[in-house]
Coordinates of C-alpha atoms in Angstrom, one line a residue:
X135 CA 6.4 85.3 127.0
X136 CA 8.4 88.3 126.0
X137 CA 10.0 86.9 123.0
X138 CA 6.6 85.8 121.7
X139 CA 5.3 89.2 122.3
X140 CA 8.4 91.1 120.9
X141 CA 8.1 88.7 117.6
X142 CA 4.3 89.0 117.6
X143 CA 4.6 92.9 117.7
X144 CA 7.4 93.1 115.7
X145 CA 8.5 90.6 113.6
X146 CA 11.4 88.1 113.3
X147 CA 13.8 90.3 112.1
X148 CA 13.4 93.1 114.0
X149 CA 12.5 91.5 117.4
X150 CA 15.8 89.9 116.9
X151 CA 17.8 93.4 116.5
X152 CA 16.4 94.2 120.0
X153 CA 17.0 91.3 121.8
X154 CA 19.8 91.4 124.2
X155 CA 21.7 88.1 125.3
X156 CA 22.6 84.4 124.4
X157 CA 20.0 82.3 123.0
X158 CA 19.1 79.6 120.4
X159 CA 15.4 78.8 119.4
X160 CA 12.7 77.4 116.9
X161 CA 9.4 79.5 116.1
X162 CA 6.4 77.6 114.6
X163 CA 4.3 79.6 112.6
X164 CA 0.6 77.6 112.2
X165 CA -0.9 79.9 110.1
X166 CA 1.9 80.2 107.6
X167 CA 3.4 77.4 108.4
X168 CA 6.3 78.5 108.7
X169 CA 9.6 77.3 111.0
X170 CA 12.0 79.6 111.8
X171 CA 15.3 79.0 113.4
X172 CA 17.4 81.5 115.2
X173 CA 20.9 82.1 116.6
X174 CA 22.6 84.6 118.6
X175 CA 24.9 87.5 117.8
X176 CA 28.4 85.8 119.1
X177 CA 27.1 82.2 119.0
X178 CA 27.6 81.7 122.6
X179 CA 24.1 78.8 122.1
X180 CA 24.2 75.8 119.3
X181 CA 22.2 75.2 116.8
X182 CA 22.2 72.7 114.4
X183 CA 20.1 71.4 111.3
X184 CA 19.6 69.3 108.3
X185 CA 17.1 67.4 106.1
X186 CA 17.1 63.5 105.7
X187 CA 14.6 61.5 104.0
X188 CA 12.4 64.8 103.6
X189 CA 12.5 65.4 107.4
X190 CA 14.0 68.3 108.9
X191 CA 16.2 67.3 111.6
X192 CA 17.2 70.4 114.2
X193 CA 18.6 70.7 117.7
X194 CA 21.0 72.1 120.0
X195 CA 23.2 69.0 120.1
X196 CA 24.0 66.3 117.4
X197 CA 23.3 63.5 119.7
X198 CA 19.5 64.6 119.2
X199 CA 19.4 64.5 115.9
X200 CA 21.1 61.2 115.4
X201 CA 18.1 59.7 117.5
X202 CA 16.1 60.5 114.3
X203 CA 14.8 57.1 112.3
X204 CA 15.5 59.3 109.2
X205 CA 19.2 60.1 110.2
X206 CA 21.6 59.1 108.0
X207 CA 25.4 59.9 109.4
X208 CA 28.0 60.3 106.7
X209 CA 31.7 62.3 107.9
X210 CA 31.8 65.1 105.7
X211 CA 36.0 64.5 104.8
X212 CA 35.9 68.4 103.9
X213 CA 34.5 69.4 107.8
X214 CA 37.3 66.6 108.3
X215 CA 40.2 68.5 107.0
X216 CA 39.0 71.9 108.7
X217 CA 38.9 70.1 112.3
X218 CA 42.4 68.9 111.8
X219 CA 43.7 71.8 110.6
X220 CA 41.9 74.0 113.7
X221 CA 41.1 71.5 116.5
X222 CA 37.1 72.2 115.7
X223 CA 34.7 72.1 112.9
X224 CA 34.2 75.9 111.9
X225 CA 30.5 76.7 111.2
X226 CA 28.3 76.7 108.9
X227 CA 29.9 73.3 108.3
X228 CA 29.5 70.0 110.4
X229 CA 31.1 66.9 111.4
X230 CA 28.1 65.6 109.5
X231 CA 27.4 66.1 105.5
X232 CA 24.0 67.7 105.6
X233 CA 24.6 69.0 108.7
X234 CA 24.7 72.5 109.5
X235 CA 25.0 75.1 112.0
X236 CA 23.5 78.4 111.8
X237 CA 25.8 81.2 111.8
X238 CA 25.8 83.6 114.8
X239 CA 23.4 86.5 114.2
X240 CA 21.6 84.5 111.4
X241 CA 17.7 83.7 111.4
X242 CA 16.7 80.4 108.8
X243 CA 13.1 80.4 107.9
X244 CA 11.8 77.0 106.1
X245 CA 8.2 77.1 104.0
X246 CA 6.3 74.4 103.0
X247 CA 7.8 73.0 99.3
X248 CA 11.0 74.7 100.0
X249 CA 14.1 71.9 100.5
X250 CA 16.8 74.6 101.4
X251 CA 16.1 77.8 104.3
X252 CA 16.0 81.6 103.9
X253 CA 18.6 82.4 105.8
X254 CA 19.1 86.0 106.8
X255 CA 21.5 88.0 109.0
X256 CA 20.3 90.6 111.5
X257 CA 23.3 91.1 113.2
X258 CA 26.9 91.2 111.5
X259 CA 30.3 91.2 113.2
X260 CA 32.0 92.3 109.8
X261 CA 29.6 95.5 109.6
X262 CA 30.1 96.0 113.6
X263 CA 33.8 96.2 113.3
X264 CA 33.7 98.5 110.3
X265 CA 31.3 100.8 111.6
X266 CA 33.6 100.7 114.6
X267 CA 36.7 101.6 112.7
X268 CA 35.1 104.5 110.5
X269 CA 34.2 106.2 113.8
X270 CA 37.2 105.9 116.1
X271 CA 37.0 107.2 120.0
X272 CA 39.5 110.0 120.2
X273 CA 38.1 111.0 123.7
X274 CA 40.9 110.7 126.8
X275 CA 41.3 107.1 127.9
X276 CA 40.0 108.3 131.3
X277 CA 36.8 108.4 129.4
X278 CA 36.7 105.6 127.6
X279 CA 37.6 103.7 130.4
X280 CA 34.5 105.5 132.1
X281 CA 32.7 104.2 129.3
X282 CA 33.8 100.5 129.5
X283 CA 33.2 100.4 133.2
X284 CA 29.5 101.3 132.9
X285 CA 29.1 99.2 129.6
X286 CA 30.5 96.3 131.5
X287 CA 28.6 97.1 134.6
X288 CA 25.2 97.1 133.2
X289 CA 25.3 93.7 131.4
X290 CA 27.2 91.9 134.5
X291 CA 23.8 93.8 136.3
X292 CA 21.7 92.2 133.5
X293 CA 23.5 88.9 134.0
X294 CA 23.0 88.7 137.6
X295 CA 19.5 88.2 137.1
X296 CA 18.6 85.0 138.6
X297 CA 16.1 83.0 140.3
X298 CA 18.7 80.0 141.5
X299 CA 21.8 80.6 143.0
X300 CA 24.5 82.4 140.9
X301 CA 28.3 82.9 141.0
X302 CA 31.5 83.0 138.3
X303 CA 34.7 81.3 137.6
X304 CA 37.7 82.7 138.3
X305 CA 41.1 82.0 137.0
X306 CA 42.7 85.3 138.3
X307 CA 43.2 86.9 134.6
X308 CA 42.1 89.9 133.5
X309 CA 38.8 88.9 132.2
X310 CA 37.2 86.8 135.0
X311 CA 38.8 89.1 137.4
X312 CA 37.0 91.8 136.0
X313 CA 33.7 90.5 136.2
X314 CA 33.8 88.8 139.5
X315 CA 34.6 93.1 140.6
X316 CA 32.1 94.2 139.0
X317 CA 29.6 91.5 140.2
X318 CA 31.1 92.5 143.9
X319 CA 30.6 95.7 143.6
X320 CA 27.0 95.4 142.5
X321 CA 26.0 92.5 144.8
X322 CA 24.5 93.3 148.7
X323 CA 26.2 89.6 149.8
X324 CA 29.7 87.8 148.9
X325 CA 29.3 86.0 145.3
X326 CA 30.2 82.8 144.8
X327 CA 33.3 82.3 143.1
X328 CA 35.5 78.7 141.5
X329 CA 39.0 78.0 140.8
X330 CA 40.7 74.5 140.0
X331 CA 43.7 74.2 141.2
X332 CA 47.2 72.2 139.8
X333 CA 50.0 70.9 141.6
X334 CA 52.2 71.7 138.8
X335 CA 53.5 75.1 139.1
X336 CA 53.1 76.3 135.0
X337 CA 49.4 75.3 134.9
X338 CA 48.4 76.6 138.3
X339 CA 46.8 80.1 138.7
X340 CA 44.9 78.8 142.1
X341 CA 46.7 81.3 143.7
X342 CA 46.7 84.1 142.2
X343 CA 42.3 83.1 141.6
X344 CA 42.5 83.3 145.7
X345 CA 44.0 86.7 146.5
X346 CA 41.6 88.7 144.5
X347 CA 38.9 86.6 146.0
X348 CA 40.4 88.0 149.3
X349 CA 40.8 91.3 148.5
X350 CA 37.0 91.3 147.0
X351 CA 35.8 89.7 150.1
X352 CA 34.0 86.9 147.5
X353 CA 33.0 83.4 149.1
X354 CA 35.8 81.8 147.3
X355 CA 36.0 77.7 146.8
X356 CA 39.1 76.1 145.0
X357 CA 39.5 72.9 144.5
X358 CA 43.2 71.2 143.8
X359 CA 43.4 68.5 140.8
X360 CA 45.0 66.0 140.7
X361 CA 46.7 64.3 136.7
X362 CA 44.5 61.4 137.7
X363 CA 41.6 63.1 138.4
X364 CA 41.4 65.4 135.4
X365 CA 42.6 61.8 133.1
X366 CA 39.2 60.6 134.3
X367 CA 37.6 63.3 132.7
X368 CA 39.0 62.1 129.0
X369 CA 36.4 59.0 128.6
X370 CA 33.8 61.6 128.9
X371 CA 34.5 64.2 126.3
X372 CA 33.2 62.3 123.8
X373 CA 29.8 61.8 125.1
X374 CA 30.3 66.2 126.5
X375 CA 31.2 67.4 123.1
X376 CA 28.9 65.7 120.4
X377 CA 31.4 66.3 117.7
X378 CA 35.2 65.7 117.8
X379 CA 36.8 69.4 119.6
X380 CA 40.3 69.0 120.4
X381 CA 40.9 72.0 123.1
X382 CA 42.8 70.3 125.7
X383 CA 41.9 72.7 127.7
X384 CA 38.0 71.6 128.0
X385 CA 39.0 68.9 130.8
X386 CA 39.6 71.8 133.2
X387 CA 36.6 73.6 131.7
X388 CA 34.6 70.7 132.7
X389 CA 36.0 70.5 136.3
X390 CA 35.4 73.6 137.0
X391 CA 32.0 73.5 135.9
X392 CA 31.2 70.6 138.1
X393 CA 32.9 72.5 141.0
X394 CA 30.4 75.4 140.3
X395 CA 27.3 73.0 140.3
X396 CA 27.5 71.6 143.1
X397 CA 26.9 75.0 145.0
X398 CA 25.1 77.3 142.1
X399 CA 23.2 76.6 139.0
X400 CA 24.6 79.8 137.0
X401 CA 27.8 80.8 136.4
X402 CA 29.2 84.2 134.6
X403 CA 32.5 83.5 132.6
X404 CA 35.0 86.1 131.6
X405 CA 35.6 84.5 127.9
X406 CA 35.9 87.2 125.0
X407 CA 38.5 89.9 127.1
X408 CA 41.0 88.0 124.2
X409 CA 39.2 89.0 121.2
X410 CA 37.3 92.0 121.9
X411 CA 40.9 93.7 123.5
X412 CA 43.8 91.8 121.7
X413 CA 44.7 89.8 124.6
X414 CA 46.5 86.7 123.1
X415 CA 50.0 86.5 122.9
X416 CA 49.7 85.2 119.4
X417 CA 48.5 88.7 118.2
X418 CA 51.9 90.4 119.1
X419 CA 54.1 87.5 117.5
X420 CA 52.4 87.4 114.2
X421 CA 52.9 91.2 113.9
X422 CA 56.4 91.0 114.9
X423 CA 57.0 88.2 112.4
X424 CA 55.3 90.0 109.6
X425 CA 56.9 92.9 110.1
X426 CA 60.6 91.7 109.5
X427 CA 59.7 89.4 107.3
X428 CA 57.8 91.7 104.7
X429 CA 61.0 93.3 104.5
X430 CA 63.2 90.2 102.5
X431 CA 61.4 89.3 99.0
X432 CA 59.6 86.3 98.9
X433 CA 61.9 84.2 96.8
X434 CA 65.1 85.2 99.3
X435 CA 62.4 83.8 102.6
X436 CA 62.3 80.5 100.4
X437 CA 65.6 79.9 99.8
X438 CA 65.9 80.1 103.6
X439 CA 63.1 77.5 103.9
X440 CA 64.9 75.3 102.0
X441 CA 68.1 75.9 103.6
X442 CA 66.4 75.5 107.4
X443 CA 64.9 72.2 106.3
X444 CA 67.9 70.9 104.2
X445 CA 69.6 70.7 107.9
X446 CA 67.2 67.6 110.3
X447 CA 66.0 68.7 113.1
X448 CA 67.8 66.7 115.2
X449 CA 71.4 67.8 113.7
X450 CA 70.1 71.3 114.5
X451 CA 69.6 70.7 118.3
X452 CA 73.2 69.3 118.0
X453 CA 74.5 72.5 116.3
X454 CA 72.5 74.5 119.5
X455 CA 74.1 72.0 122.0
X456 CA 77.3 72.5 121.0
X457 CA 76.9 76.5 120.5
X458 CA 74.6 76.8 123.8
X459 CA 76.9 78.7 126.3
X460 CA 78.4 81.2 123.4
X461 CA 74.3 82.0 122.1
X462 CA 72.5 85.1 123.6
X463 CA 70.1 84.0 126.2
X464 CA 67.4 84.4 123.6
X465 CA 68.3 81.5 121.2
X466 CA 69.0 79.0 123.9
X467 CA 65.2 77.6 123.5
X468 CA 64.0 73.4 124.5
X469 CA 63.9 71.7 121.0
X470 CA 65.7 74.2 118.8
X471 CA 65.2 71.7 116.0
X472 CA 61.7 71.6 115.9
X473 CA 61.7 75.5 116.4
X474 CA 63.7 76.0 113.1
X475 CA 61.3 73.6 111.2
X476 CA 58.4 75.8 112.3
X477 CA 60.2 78.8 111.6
X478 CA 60.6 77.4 108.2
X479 CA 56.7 76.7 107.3
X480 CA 56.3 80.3 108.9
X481 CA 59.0 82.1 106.4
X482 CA 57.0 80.6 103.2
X483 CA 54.0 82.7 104.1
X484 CA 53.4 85.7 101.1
X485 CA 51.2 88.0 103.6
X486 CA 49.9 88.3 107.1
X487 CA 46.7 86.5 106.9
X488 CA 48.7 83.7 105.6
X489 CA 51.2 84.0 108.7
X490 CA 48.4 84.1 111.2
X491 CA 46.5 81.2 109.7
X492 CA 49.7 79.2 109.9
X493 CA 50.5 80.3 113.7
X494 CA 46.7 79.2 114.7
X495 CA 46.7 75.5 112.7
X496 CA 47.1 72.0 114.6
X497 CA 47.6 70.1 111.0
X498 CA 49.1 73.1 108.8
X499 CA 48.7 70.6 105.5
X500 CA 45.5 69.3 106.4
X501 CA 45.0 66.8 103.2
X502 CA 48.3 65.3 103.9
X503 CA 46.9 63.8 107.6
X504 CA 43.1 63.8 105.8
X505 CA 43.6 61.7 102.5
X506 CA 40.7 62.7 99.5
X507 CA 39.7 65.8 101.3
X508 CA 39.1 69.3 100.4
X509 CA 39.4 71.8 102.1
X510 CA 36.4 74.3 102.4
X511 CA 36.6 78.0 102.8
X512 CA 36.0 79.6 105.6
X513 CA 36.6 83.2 107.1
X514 CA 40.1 82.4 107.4
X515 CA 40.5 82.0 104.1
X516 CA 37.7 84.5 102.5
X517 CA 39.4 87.8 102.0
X518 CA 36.4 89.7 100.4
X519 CA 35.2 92.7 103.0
X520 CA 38.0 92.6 105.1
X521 CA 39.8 95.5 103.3
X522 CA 38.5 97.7 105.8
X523 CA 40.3 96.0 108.6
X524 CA 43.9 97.8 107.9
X525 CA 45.2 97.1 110.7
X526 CA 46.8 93.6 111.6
X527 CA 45.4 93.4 115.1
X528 CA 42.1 94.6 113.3
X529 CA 42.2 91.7 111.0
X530 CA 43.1 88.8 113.9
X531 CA 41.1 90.0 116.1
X532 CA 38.1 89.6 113.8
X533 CA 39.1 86.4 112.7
X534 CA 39.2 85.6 115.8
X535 CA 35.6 86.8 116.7
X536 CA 33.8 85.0 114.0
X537 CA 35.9 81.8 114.2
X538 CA 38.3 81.2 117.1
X539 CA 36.1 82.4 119.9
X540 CA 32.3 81.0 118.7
X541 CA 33.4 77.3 116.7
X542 CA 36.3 76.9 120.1
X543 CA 35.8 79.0 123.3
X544 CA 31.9 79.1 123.2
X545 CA 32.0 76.0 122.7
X546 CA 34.6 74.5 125.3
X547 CA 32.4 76.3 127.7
X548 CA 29.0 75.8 126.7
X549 CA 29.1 71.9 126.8
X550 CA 31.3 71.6 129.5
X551 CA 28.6 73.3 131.5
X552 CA 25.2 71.8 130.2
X553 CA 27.2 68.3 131.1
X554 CA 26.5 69.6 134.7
X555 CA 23.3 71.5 134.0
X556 CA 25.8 74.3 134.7
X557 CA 23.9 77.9 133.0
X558 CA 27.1 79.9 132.1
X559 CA 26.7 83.9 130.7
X560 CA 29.4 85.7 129.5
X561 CA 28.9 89.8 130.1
X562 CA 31.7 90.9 127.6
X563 CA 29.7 89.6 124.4
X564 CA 26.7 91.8 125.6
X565 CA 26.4 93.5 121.7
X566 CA 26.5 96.7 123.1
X567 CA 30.3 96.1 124.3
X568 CA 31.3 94.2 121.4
X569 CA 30.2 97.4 119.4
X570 CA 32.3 99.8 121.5
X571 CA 35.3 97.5 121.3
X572 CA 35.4 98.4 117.7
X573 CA 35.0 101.8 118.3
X574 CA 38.4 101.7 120.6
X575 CA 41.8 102.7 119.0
X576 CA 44.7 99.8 118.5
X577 CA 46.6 102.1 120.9
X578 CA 44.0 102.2 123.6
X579 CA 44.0 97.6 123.4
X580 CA 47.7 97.3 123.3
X581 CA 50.4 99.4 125.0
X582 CA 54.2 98.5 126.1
X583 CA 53.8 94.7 124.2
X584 CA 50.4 94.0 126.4
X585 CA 47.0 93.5 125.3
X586 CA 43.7 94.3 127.0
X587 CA 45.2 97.7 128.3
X588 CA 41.7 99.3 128.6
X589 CA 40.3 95.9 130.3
X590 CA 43.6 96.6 132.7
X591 CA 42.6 100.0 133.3
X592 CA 38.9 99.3 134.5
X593 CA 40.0 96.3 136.9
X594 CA 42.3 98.8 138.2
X595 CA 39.3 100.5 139.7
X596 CA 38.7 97.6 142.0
X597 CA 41.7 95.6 142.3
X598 CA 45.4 96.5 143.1
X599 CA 47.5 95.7 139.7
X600 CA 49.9 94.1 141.9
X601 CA 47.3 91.0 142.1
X602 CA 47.1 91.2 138.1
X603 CA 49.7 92.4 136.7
X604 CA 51.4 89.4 135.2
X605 CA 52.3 87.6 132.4
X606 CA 49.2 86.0 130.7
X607 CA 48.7 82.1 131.3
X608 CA 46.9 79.7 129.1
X609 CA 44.2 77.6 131.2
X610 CA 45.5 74.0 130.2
X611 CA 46.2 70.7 131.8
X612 CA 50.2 69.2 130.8
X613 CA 48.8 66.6 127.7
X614 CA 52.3 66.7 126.0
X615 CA 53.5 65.1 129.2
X616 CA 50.3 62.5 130.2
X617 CA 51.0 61.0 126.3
X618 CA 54.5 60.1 127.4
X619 CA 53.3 58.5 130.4
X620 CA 49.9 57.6 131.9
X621 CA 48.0 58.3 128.7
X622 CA 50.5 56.4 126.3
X623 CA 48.7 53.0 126.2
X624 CA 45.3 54.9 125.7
X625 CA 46.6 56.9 122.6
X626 CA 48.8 54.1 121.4
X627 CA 45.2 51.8 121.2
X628 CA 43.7 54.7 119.1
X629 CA 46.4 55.7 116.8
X630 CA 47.3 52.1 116.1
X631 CA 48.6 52.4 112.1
X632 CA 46.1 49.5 111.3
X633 CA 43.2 51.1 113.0
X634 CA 43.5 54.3 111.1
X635 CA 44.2 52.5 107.7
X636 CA 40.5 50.7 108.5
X637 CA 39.1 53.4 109.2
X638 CA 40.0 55.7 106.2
X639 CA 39.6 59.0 108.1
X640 CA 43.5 59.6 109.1
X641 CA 46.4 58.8 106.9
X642 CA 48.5 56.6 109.5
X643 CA 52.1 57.9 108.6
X644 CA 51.7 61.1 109.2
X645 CA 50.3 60.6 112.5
X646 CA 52.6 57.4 113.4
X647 CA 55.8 60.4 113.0
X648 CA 54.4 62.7 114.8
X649 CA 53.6 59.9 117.6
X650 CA 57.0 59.0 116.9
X651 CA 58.7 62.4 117.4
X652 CA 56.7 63.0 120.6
X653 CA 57.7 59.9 122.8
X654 CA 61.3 60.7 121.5
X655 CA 61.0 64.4 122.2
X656 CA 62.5 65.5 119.5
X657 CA 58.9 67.8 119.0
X658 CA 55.9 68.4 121.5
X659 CA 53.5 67.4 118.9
X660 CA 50.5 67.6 121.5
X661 CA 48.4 69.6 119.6
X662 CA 48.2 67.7 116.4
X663 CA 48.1 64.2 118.1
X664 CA 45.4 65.4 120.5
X665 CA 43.0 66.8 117.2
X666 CA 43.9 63.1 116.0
X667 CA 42.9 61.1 119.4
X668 CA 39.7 63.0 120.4
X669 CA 38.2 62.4 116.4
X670 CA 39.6 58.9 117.3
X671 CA 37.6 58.7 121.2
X672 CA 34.7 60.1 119.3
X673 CA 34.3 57.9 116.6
X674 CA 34.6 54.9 118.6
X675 CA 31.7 56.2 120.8
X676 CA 29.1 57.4 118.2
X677 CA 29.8 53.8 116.4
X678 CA 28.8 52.1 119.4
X679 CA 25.6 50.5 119.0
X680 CA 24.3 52.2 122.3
X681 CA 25.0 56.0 120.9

């Protein structure tokens, strides 16, 4: 009743500027006939849309769309390329030729004798983070962090909002510790609060989830995993995620999602601490590796490509073997090999962006795995308007915001949930922090080799740093390790040579090495082989005659 009003009173457009939250809808206008389609700023909600036969096909979820009589699926072999070279399909594009998403903080309007939309942006990342960047904080940290805290305190009051029973995941990080404090502090009763749990010790932060539930006095429930259960999850994903997404990482999404539901129907997520404050590891590496390597001319760097790859990778892990007692602690790595190889591809890089885009890519040489395909662009590859963003944390962590954390961790999250009929919210992409974010200095996000130092400083407030101060931990489940074992007959069925030579989508000898390489470890080729075997899972359940 409010958005109607606010667009009755105001207008698309500007009723849009004034909304605050997550949302994805369709407007019918009868008198002008008019349909207009609208997205949120971040993207945290789907939308998807396309016209077959003359019919305008849109919805939240392919799946809907294919139920269509007019729908007509063809795998668009471009889209194809950009999901094996990220693990997702980047919008505007779509598994699907035809098939688009609407950008975050776009509005599409569609008249009568039109065949394409207006589209329109009333809300743009690139413009927030310059506008950010021209006008820098320069106040004491003391208040910015006073800042921050109220910022973040008002929209987890905002999100708390909530006629059904409400609570938040919590891995024990920085960012879902942050808002389960800031929840606490502003809720009368314990909040509800989920962890899953691993037995395996470099996948498990269960533990350190439970002591700031303690010390925040939350009604805390974990729950313990076990490889088989999360393995049962895997048939699923297909079905969860209505185009191929290869984040491993969704099968513990989606447990502890179904944890959530079966006590709340609404559950606030930390995601966003990574972009907004330059909390991936990834950030620091590239920058490190960019800055030595800017220093040796380009054609020196590929003369050491070529020497680095002249030498197998195997003969190199001989070379380590032999050497491993007289190297510094530092160079005695797992699968030194494999390392060199990658160092190789990294070396041949001419800039940053190039360097970064290389760190963050499953398939680096996409047509070679995705025969007849081109490549589209995409912001990764775009370079107009980002001259403003001087900076290299500037420039990933933008990238990352437009790409990375709406086309992968929105999302991993999002579907996961509605599987359950799971709400999730996420406080940090309230607009009104994103826009401060930008206003914060590089110096102020990462201090002493550690992101999210603000983030730190405002969790400080309500939680000794003892019970967070740590190194960071990916939430994953151990894939590389399931293909070896449990999983191998499973991914052997779908990465059969023949099967993929059918098909036409993957080129097999590509994949059969890297399959190849990973049972032999000689490389943990998890990454690339899982992008392979959830397009694989997928397309064997949408060509089911029952999808």
């Amino acid at each position: 009743e409010v958005l109607l009003e606010a667009i009755a009173a105001w207008g698309v457009a500007q009723a849009l500027r004034r909304i605050v939250g997550m949302f994805a809808f369709a407007l019918w206008d009868r008198r002008e006939r008019r349909l207009t389609l609208a997205r949120d700023r971040l993207g945290e909600k789907p939308l998807y849309y396309g016209i077959f036969g003359g019919t305008l096909l849109f919805g939240s979820e392919l799946k809907a769309l294919r139920k269509h009589p007019a729908w007509r699926g063809e795998i668009d072999r471009g889209a194809l390329a950009l999901y094996a070279r990220h693990g997702y399909v980047p919008a505007p594009y779509s598994i699907y030729r035809g098939v688009a998403k609407l950008a975050p903080g776009c509005f599409a309007e569609f008249l009568p004798g039109t065949s394409q939309p207006r589209l329109e942006t009333y809300w743009s990342a690139l413009e927030t983070a310059l506008a950010g960047l021209s006008a820098p904080r320069r106040e004491p940290e003391s208040v910015l962090v006073d800042e921050l805290d109220a910022l973040l305190r008002r929209s987890v009051r905002g999100q708390m909002v909530a006629d059904v029973p409400l609570g938040a995941f919590l891995s024990g990080g920085i960012d879902s510790s942050t808002v389960v404090a800031l929840m606490q502090a502003q809720s009368s009763r314990p909040v509800h609060t989920f962890t899953i749990g691993f037995e395996e010790t470099e996948y498990n932060e269960a533990n350190h989830a439970r002591a700031i539930a303690a010390h925040l006095g939350t009604h805390h429930t974990e729950l313990y995993v076990s490889p088989a259960q999360a393995r049962e999850v895997i048939p699923r994903l297909p079905d969860i995620y209505c185009e191929p997404f290869a984040d491993a990482s969704q099968i513990p999404t989606f447990l502890v999602s179904q944890l959530a539901r079966q006590h709340v129907a609404v559950a606030l997520s930390g995601d966003a601490g990574d972009e907004l404050f330059g909390g991936y590891n990834r950030y620091l590496v590239a920058e490190r590796i960019w800055r030595w390597l800017s220093l040796v001319p380009l054609p020196l760097r590929r003369l050491g490509v070529r020497a680095l790859l002249a030498v197998p990778t195997g003969s190199w892990d001989k070379v380590f073997g032999a050497l491993r007692f007289a190297l510094p602690r530092a160079l005695r790595v797992p699968n030194p090999g494999d390392k060199a190889h990658k160092l190789a591809a990294v070396l041949a890089q001419a800039d940053l962006d190039s360097v970064y885009r290389r760190l963050i890519s499953q398939w680096p040489a996409p047509s070679e795995v995705v025969p007849d395909a081109v490549e589209p662009s995409t912001a990764l590859t775009r370079r107009e308007g980002l001259e403003g963003l001087k900076r290299p944390l500037e420039r990933m962590t933008y990238l990352d915001l437009v790409t990375y954390l709406p086309d992968d961790i929105l999302v991993k999250v999002d579907r996961a949930a509605m599987a359950v009929s799971l709400e999730t919210r996420v406080p940090l992409l309230d607009h009104r922090v994103v826009e401060f974010a930008w206003q914060v200095p590089v110096e102020h996000k990462v201090r002493h080799g550690r992101g999210k130092h603000l983030l730190r400083q405002v969790l400080a407030r309500y939680v000794p740093r003892e019970l967070f101060d740590r190194p960071k931990m990916g939430f994953g489940v151990p894939i590389d390790q399931w293909l070896r074992g449990p999983l191998r007959e499973w991914a052997e069925h779908l990465l059969d040579p023949a099967r993929l030579r059918r098909q036409g989508y993957f080129a097999p000898e590509p994949v059969a090495r890297a399959w190849a390489d990973h049972l032999d470890g000689r490389r943990s080729n998890q990454y690339p082989l899982w992008v392979v075997l959830m397009f694989q899972a997928w397309l064997e359940r949408v060509s089911s005659p029952s999808s």
